[in-house]
Short mmCIF file of C-alpha atoms and ligand atoms in Angstrom, two decimals:
data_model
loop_
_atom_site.label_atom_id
_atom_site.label_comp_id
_atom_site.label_asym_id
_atom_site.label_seq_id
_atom_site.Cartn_x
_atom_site.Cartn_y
_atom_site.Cartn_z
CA UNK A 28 84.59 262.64 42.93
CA UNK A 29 86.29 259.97 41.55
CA UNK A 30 88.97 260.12 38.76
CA UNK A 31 89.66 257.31 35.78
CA UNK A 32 93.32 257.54 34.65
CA UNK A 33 93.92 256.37 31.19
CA UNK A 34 97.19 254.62 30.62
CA UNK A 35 100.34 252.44 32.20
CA UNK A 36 103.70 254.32 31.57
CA UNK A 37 106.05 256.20 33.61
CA UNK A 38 104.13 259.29 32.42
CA UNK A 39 101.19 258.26 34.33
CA UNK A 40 102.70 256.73 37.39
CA UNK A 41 103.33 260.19 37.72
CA UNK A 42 100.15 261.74 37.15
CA UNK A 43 99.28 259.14 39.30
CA UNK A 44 101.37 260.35 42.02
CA UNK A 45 99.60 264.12 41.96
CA UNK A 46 96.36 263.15 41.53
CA UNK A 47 96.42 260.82 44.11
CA UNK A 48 96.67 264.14 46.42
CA UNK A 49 94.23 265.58 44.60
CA UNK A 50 91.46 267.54 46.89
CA UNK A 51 88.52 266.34 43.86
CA UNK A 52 89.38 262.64 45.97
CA UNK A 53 88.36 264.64 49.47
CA UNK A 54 85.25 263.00 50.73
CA UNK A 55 85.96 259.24 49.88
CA UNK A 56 86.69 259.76 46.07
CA UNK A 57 88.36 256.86 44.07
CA UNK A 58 91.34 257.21 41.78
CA UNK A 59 91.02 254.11 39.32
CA UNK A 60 93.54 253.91 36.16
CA UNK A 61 93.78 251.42 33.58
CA UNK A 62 95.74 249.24 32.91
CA UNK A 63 98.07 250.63 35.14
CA UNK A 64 101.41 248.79 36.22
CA UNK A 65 102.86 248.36 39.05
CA UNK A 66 104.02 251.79 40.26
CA UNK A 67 100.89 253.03 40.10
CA UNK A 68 98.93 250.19 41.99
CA UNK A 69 100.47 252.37 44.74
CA UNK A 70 98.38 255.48 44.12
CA UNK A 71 94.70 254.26 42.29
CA UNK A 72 92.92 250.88 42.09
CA UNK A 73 93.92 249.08 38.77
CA UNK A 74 90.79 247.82 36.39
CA UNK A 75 91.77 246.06 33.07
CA UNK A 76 90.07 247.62 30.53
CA UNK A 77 91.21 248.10 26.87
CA UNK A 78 91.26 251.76 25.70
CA UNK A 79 90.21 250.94 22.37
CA UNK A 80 86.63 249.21 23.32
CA UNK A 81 85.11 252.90 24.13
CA UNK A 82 81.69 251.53 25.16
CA UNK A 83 83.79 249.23 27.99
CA UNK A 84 85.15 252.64 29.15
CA UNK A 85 81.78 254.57 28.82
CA UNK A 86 80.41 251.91 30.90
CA UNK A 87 83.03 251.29 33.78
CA UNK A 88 82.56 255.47 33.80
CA UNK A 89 79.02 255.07 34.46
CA UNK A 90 79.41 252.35 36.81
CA UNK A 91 82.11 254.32 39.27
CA UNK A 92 80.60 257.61 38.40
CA UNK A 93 84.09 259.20 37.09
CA UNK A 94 83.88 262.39 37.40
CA UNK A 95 86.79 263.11 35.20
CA UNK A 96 88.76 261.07 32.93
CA UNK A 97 92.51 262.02 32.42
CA UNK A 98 94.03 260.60 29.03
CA UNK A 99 97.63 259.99 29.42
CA UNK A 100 99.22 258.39 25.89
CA UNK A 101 98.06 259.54 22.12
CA UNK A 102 96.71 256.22 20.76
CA UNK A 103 93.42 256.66 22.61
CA UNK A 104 93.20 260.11 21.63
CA UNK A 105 93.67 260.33 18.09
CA UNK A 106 91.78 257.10 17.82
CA UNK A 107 88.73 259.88 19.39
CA UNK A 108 88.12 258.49 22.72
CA UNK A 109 87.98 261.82 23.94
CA UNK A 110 84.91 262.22 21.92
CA UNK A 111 83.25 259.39 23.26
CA UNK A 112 83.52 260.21 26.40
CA UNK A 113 82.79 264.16 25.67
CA UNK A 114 79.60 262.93 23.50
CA UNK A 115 78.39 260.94 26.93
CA UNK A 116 78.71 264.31 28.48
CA UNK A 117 82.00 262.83 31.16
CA UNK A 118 84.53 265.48 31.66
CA UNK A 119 87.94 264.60 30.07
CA UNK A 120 91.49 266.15 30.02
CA UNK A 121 92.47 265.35 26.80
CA UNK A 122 91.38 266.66 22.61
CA UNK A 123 89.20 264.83 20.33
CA UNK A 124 90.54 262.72 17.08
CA UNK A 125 90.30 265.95 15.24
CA UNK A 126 92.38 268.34 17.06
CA UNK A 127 94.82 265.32 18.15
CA UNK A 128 95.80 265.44 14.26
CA UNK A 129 98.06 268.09 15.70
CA UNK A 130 100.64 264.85 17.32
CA UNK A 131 98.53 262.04 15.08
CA UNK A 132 99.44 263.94 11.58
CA UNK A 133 102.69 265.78 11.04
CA UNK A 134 101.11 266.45 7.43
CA UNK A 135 98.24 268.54 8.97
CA UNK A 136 100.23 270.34 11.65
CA UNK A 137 102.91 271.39 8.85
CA UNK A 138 100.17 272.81 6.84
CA UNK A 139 98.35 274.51 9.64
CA UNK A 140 101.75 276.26 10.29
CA UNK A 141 101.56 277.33 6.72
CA UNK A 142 98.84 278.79 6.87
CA UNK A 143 98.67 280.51 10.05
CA UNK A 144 102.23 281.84 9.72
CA UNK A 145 103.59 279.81 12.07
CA UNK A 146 107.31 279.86 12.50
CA UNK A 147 108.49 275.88 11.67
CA UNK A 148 111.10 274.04 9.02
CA UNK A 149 110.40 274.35 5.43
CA UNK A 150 108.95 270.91 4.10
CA UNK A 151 107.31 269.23 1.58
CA UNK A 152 104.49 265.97 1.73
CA UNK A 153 105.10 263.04 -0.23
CA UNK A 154 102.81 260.17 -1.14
CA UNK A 155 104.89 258.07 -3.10
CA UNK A 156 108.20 256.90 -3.55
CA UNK A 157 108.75 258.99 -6.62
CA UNK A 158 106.80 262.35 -5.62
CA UNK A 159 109.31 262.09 -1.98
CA UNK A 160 112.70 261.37 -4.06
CA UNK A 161 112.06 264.89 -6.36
CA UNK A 162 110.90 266.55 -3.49
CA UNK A 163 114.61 265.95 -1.96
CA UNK A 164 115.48 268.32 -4.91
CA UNK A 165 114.58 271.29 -2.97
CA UNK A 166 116.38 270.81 0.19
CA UNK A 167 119.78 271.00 1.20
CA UNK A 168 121.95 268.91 3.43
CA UNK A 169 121.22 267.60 6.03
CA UNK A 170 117.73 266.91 5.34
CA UNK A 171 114.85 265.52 7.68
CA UNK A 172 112.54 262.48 6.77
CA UNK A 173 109.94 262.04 8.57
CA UNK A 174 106.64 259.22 8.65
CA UNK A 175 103.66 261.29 8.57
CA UNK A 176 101.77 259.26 11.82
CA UNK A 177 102.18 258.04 15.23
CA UNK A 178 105.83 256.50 14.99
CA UNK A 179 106.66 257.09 18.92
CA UNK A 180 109.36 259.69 17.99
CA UNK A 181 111.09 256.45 15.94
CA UNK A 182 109.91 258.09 12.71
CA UNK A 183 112.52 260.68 11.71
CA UNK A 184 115.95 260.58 10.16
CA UNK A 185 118.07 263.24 9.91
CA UNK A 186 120.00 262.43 6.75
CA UNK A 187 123.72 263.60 6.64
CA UNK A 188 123.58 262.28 2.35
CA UNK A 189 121.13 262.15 -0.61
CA UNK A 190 121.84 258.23 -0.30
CA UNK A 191 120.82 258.24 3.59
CA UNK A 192 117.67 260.00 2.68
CA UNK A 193 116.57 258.11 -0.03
CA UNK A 194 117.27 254.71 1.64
CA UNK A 195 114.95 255.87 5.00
CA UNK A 196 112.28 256.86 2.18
CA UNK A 197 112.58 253.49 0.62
CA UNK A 198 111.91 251.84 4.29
CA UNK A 199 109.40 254.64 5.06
CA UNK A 200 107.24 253.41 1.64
CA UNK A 201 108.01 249.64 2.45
CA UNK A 202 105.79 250.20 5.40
CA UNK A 203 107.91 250.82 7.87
CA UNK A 204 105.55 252.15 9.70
CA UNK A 205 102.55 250.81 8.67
CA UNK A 206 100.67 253.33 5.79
CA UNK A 207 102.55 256.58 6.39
CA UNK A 208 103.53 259.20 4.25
CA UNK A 209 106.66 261.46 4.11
CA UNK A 210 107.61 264.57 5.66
CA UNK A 211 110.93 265.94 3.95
CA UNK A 212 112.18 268.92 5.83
CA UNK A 213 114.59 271.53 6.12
CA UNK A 214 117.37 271.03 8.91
CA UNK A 215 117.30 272.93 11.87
CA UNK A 216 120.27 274.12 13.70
CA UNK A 217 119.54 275.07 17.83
CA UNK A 218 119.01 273.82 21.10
CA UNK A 219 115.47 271.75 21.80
CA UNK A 220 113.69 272.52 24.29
CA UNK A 221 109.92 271.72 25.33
CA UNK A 222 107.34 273.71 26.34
CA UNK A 223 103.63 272.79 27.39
CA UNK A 224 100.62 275.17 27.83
CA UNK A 225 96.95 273.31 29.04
CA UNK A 226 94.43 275.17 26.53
CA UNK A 227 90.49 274.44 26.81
CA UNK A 228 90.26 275.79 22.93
CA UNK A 229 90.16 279.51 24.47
CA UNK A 230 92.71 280.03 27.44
CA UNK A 231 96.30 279.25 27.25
CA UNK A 232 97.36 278.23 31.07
CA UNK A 233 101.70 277.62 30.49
CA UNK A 234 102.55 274.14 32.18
CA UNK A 235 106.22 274.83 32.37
CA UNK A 236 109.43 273.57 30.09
CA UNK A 237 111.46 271.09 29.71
CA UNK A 238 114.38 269.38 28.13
CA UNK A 239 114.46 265.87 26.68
CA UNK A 240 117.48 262.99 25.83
CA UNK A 241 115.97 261.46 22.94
CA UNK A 242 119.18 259.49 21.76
CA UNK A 243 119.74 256.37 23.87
CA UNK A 244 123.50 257.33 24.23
CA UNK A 245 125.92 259.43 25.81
CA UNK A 246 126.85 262.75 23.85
CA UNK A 247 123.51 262.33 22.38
CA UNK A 248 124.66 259.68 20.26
CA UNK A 249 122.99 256.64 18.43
CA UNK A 250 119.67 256.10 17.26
CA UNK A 251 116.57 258.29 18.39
CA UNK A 252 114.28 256.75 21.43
CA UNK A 253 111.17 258.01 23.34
CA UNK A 254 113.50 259.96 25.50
CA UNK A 255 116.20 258.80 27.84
CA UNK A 256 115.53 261.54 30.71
CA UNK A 257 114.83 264.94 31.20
CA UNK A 258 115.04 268.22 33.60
CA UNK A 259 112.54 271.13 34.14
CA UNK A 260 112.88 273.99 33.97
CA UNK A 261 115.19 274.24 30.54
CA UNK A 262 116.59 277.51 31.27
CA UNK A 263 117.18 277.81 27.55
CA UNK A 264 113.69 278.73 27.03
CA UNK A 265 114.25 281.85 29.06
CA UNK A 266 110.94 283.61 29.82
CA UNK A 267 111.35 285.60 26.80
CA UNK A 268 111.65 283.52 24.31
CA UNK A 269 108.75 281.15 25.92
CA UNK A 270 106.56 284.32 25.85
CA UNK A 271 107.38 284.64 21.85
CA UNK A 272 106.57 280.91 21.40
CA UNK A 273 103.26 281.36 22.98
CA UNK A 274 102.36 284.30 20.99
CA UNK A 275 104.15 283.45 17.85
CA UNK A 276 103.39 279.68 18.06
CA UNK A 277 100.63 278.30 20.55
CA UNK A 278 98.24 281.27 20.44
CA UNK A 279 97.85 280.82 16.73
CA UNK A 280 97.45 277.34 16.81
CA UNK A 281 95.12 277.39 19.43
CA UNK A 282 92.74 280.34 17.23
CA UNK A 283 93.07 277.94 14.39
CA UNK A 284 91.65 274.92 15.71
CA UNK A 285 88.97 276.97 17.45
CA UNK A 286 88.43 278.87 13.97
CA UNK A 287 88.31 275.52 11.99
CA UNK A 288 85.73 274.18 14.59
CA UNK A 289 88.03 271.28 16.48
CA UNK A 290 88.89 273.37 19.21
CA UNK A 291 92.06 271.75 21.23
CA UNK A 292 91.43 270.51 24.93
CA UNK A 293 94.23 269.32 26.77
CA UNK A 294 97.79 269.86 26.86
CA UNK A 295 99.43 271.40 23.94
CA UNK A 296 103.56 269.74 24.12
CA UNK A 297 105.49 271.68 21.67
CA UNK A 298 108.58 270.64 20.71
CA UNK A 299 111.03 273.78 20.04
CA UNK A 300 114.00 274.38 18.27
CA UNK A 301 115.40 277.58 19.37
CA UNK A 302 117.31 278.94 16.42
CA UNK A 303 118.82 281.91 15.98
CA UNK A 304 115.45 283.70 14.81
CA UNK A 305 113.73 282.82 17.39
CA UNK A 306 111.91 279.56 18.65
CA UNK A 307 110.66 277.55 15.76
CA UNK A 308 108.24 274.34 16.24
CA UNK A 309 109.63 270.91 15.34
CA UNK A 310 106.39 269.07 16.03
CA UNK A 311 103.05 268.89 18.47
CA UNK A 312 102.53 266.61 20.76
CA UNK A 313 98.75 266.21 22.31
CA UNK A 314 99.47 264.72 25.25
CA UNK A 315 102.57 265.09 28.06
CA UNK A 316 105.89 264.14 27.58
CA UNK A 317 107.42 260.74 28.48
CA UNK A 318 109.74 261.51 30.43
CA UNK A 319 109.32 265.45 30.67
CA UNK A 320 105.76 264.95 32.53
CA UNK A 321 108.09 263.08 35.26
CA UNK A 322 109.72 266.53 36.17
CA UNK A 323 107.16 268.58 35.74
CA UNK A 324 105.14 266.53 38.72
CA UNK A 325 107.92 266.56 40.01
CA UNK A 326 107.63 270.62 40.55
CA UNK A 327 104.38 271.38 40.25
CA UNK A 328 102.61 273.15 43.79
CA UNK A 329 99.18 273.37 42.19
CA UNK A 330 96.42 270.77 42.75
CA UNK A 331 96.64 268.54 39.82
CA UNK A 332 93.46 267.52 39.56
CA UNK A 333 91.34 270.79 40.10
CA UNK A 334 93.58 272.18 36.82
CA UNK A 335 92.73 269.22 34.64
CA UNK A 336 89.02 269.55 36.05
CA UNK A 337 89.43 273.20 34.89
CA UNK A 338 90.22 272.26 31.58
CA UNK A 339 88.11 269.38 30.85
CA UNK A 340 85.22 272.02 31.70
CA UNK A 341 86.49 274.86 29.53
CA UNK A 342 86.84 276.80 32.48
CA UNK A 343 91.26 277.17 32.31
CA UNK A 344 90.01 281.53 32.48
CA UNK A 345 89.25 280.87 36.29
CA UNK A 346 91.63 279.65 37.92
CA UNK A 347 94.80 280.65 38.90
CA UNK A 348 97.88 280.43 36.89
CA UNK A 349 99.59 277.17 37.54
CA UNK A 350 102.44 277.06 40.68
CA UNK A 351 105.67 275.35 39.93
CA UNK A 352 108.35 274.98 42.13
CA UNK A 353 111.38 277.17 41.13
CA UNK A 354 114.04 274.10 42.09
CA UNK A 355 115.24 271.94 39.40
CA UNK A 356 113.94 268.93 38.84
CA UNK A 357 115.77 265.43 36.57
CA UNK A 358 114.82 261.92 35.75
CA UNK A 359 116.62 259.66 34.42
CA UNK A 360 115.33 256.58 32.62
CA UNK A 361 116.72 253.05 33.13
CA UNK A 362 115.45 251.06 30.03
CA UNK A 363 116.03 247.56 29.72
CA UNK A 364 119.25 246.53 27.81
CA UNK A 365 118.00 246.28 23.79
CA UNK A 366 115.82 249.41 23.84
CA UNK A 367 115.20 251.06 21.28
CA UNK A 368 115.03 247.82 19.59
CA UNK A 369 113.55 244.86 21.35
CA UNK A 370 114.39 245.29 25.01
CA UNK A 371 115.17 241.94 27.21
CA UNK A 372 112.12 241.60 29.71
CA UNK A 373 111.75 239.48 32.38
CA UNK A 374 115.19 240.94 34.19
CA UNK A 375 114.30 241.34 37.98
CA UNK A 376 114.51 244.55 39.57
CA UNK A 377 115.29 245.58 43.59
CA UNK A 378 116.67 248.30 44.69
CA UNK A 379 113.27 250.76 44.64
CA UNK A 380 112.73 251.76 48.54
CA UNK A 381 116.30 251.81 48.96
CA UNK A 382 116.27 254.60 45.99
CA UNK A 383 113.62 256.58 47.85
CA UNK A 384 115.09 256.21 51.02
CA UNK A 385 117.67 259.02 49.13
CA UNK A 386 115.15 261.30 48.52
CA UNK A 387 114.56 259.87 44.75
CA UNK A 388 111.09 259.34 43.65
CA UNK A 389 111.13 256.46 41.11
CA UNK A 390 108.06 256.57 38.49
CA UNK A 391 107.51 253.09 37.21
CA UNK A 392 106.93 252.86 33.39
CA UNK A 393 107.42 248.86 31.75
CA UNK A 394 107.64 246.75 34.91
CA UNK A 395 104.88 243.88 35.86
CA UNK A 396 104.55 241.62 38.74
CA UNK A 397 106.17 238.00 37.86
CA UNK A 398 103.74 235.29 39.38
CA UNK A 399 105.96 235.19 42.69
CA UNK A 400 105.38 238.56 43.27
CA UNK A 401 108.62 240.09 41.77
CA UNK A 402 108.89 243.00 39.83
CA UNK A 403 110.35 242.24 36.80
CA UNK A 404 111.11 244.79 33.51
CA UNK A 405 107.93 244.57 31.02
CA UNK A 406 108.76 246.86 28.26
CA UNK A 407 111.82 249.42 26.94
CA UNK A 408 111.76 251.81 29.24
CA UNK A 409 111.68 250.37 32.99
CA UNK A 410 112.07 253.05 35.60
CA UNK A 411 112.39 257.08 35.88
CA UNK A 412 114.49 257.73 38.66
CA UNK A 413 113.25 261.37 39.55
CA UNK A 414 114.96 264.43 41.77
CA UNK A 415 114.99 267.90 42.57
CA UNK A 416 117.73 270.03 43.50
CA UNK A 417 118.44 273.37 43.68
CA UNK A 418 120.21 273.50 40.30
CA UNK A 419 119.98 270.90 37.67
CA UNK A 420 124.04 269.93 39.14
CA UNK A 421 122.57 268.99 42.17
CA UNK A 422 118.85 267.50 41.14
CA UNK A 423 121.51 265.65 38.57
CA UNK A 424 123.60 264.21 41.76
CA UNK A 425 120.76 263.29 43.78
CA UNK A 426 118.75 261.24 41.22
CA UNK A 427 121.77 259.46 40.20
CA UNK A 428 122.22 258.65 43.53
CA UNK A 429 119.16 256.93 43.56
CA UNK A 430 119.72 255.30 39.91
CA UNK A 431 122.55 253.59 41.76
CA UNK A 432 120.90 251.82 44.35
CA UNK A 433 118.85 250.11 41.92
CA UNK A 434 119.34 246.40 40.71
CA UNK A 435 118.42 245.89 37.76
CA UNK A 436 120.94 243.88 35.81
CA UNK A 437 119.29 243.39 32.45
CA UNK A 438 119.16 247.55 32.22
CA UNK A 439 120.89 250.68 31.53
CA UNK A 440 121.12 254.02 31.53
CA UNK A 441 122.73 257.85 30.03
CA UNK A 442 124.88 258.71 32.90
CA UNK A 443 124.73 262.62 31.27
CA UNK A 444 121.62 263.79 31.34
CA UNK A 445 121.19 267.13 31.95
CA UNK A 446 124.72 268.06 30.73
CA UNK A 447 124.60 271.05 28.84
CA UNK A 448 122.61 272.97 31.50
CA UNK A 449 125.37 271.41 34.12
CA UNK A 450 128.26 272.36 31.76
CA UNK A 451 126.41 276.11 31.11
CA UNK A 452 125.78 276.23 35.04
CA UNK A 453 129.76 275.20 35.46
CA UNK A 454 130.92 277.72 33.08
CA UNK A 455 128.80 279.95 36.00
P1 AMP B 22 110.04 264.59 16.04
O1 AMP B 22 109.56 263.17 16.17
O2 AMP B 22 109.39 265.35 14.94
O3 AMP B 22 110.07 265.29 17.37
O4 AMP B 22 111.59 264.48 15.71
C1 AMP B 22 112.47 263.78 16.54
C2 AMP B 22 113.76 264.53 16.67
O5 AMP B 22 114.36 264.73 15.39
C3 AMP B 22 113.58 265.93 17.22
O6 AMP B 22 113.52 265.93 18.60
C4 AMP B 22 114.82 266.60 16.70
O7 AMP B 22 115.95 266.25 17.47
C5 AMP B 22 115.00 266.00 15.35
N1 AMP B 22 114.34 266.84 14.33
C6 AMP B 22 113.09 266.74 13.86
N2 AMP B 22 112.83 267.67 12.93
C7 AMP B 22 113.95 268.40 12.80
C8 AMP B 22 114.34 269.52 11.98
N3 AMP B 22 113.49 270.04 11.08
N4 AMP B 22 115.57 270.01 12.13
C9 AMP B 22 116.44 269.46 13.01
N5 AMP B 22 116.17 268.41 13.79
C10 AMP B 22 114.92 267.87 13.70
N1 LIG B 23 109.84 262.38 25.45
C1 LIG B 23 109.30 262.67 24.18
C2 LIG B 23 107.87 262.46 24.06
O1 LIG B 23 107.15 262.18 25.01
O2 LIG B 23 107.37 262.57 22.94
#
């Protein structure tokens, strides 16, 4: 059959990758994403076509005959072009507008928590200026502010003084981010870690762990980005505690939405704090990590595209669990000198076979053609250079190995990810 793949990130140059070797493609089957970049021009034919125009999609679907449509990034989704495509009867990995409130509305996944018993950070919802600065009242410090709507994970502040919080409300209700609300919540104190289960509305499948960087600098210092790199497994979320957060944390969530009639189709990205009660959930994401998706590729044995299949057809019950392979794997992202703020483009790259030739695989995620041909860096976050080792020391060596036989002048990159499972694998 052939496959549309939604999206142009590093996320989805490595979907890309696996569903490219896909056995749905057997038989002369097309892989086809849009918009695409570079990296992936290696693995599908790129069409332009603008997620938001839903009949242009419906129509390009109808004209290849897509037998499955695989929707990387959230816009598209909470913006309900799952339902589109659903309502056209097409076969799509990825949750309608309504359950996609879970990632698109911190507001509604804080109060489903509530109500389901669901173990997350005490909060309150604020509309106003006012109704957010007595809500502060009730916390202690540090507190958390949060805009309540897609902020690409720029939206939060963890305020260290009453001053700090009320001067990120004040930008928050200047429109910082467009129309949002607040979020005002209770610090956590733990270890993140990420965990991702594929759910049809009915059968939880888990899609392995992860940990994220999500602070552009060393130590985990400065402000908060869409995640510098990332390793899978994160040992932290032994298999114990990942079975509680399935049973104390996805399970529920998943009966909810089916109870409240928006059952949840795709992959369910839950971002953990493991306290010292247990694993609590920080937020929902309804869609895979960028970077963490990177690794997980990077690991997984099953055939990609038969498991999405499975789950765009409600069918996750029959099939096998999915196979992961028990080495480590690590990206690490080179973004391009500015990022998190407004990254220098343009800055030429090289370097990219001679990476590979290590053993790297580098996922492309904001690079473009220049009209000579070039690649050239096209957004924050440039290139995930991607490796897998026996332990997250080695898959750590080995893809900064590769990171150094890139060129790209106009970029940088954390030279530490992965080290507290390398320090914790040190200490033996
Ligand atoms: P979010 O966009 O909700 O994932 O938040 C971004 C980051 O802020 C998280 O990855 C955490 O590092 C931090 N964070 C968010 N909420 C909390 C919380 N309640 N307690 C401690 N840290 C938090
Ligand atoms: N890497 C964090 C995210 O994809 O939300």
């Amino acid at each position: 059959m052939n496959i549309l793949l939604l999206g142009s990130g590093g996320r989805e140059h490595a979907l890309a990758w696996k569903l490219a070797q896909s056995s749905l493609l057997e038989g002369g089957g097309i892989l086809f994403a849009a918009p695409g970049n570079p990296g992936i021009a290696g693995h599908a034919r790129l069409v332009a076509l603008d997620a938001r125009d839903h009949g242009a999609v419906l129509r390009l679907c109808e004209e290849q005959r897509i037998g499955l449509v695989v929707i990387g990034p959230e816009a598209p989704l909470v913006d309900g072009l799952a339902d589109s495509l659903r309502g056209a009867g097409i076969a799509v990995f990825g949750p309608g507008a309504a359950a996609a409130q879970l990632e698109g509305s911190k507001g509604f996944t804080k109060d489903l928590c509530a109500r389901a018993g669901i173990p997350t950070a005490a909060y309150r919802r604020a509309g106003s200026l006012a109704e957010a600065r007595a809500a502060l009242d009730f916390f202690t410090l540090p507190v958390v502010v949060k805009a309540d709507g897609l902020a690409a994970g720029k939206g939060v502040t963890i305020a260290h003084s009453r001053e700090e919080a009320e001067d990120a409300l004040a930008a928050l209700f200047a429109g910082q981010f467009g129309d949002a609300e607040a979020v005002i919540e209770e610090f956590l104190e733990g270890e993140e870690a990420s965990l991702f289960c594929l759910t049809d509305g009915a059968t939880i499948l888990p899609f392995g762990s992860a940990q994220d960087h999500k602070r552009v600098g060393e130590g985990d210092a400065g402000p908060n980005t869409g995640g510098m790199g990332a390793y899978s497994p994160a040992p932290v979320l032994t298999g114990t505690l990942e079975a509680e957060a399935i049973r104390r944390i996805i399970a529920p969530t998943v009966r909810a939405m089916a109870d409240a009639g928006t059952p949840y189709s795709g992959v369910l990205y839950a971002g953990l704090m493991l306290t010292r009660s247990g694993p609590s959930l920080i937020e929902y994401n309804a869609r895979f990590g960028d970077p963490e998706c990177q690794v997980l590729m990077m690991r997984l044995e099953s055939d990609l595209g038969e498991v999405l299949l499975a789950c765009a057809e409600n069918r996750l019950g029959t099939i096998e669990p999915a196979r992961f392979a028990p080495a480590s794997a690590l990206t690490v992202v080179i973004a391009a000198k500015g990022y998190p703020g407004t990254p220098e483009t343009g800055g030429p790259i090289t370097g990219i076979e001679a990476a590979e030739a290590t053993g790297a695989r580098v996922f492309q995620a904001g690079t473009a053609r220049a009209a000579d041909g070039r690649l050239v860096a096209a957004g924050g976050r440039v290139l995930n250079v991607t490796a897998r080792g026996a332990s997250v020391a080695e898959a750590q060596a080995r893809a900064y190995a590769g990171v150094d036989r890139i060129g790209f002048a106009d970029g940088f990159c954390r030279r530490d990810i992965g080290w507290r499972e390398v320090a914790r694998e040190q200490a033996g």
